Short mmCIF file of C-alpha atoms in Angstrom, two decimals:
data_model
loop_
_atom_site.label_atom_id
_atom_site.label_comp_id
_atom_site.label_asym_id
_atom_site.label_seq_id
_atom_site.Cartn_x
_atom_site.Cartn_y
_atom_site.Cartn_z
CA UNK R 1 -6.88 -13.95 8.58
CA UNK R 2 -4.93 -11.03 9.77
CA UNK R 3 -3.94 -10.32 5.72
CA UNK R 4 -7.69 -10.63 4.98
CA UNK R 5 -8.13 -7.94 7.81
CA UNK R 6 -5.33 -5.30 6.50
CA UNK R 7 -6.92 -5.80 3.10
CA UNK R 8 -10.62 -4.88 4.34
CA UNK R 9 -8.61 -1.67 5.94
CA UNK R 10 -6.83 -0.77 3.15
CA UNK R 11 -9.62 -1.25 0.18
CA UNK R 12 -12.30 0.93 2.70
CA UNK R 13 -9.01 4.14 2.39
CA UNK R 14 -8.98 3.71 -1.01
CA UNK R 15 -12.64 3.57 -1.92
CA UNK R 16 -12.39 6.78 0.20
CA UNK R 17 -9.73 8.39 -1.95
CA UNK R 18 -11.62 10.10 -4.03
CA UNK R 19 -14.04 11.49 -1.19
CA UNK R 20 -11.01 12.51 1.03
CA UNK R 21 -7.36 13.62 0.82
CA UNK R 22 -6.12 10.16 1.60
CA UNK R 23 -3.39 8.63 -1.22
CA UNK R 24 -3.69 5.06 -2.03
CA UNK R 25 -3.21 2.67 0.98
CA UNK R 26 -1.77 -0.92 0.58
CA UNK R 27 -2.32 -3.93 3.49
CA UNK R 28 1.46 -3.08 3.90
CA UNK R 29 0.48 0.23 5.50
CA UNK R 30 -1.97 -1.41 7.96
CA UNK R 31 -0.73 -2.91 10.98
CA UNK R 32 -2.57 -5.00 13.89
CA UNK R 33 -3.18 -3.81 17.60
CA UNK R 34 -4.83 -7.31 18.71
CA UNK R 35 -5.92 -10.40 17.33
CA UNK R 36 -8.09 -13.48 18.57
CA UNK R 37 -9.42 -16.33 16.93
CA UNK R 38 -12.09 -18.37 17.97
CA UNK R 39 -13.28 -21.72 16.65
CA UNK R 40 -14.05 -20.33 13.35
CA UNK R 41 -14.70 -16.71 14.10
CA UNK R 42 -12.01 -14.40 14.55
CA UNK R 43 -11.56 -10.04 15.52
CA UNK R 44 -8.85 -7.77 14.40
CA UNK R 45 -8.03 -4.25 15.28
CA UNK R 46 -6.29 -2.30 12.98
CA UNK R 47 -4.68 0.82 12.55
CA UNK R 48 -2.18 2.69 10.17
CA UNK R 49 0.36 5.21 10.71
CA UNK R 50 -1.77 8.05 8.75
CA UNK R 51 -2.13 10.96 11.07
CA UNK R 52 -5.94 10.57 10.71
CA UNK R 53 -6.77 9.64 14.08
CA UNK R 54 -8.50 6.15 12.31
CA UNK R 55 -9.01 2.82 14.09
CA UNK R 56 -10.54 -0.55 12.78
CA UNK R 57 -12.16 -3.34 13.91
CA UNK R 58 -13.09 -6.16 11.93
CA UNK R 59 -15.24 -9.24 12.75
CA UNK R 60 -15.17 -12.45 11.47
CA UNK R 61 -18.13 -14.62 11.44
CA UNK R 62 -17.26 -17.97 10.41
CA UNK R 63 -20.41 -19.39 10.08
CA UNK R 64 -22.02 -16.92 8.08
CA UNK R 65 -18.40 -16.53 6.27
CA UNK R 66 -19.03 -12.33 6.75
CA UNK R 67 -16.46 -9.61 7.59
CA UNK R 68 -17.99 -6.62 9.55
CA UNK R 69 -16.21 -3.69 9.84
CA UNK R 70 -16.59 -0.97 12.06
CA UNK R 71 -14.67 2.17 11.78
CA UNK R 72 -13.43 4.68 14.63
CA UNK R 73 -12.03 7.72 14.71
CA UNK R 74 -9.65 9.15 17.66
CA UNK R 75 -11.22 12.46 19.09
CA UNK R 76 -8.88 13.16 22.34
CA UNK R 77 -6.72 11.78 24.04
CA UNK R 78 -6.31 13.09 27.64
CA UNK R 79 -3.61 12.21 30.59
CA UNK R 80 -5.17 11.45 33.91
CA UNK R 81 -2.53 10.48 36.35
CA UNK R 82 -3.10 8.61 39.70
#
């Protein structure tokens, strides 16, 4: 499940390649944030170590056997202290 998920990541950067200036990525360059399966479905987020400001989430609906990917991109991140 979590393979499947990396490989979703991975094959969406390199169907970008050619658009953007992204090198090939493998599932090895994809790491999870969170996991959580349940019954048959199951959600991923996903990042990488590119300094593209990218994050992934990828649904799993068991039933229907579909992956649904949505893709997010970091715009700011801001320190607010108590």
């Amino acid at each position: 499940m979590q393979e499947k998920a990396k490989r979703i990541v991975a094959n969406l950067y390199n169907d970008q390649a050619g658009k953007d200036e992204i090198s090939a990525v493998t599932a090895e360059d994809v790491y999870v944030v969170w996991f959580c399966k349940t019954l048959q479905n199951w959600k991923a987020l996903l990042s990488t170590d590119l300094p593209d400001g990218m994050y992934f989430e990828v649904t799993y609906n068991g039933d229907k056997k579909e992956a649904y990917l949505d893709v997010y991109k970091k715009i700011r991140n801001v320190k607010i202290s108590d």
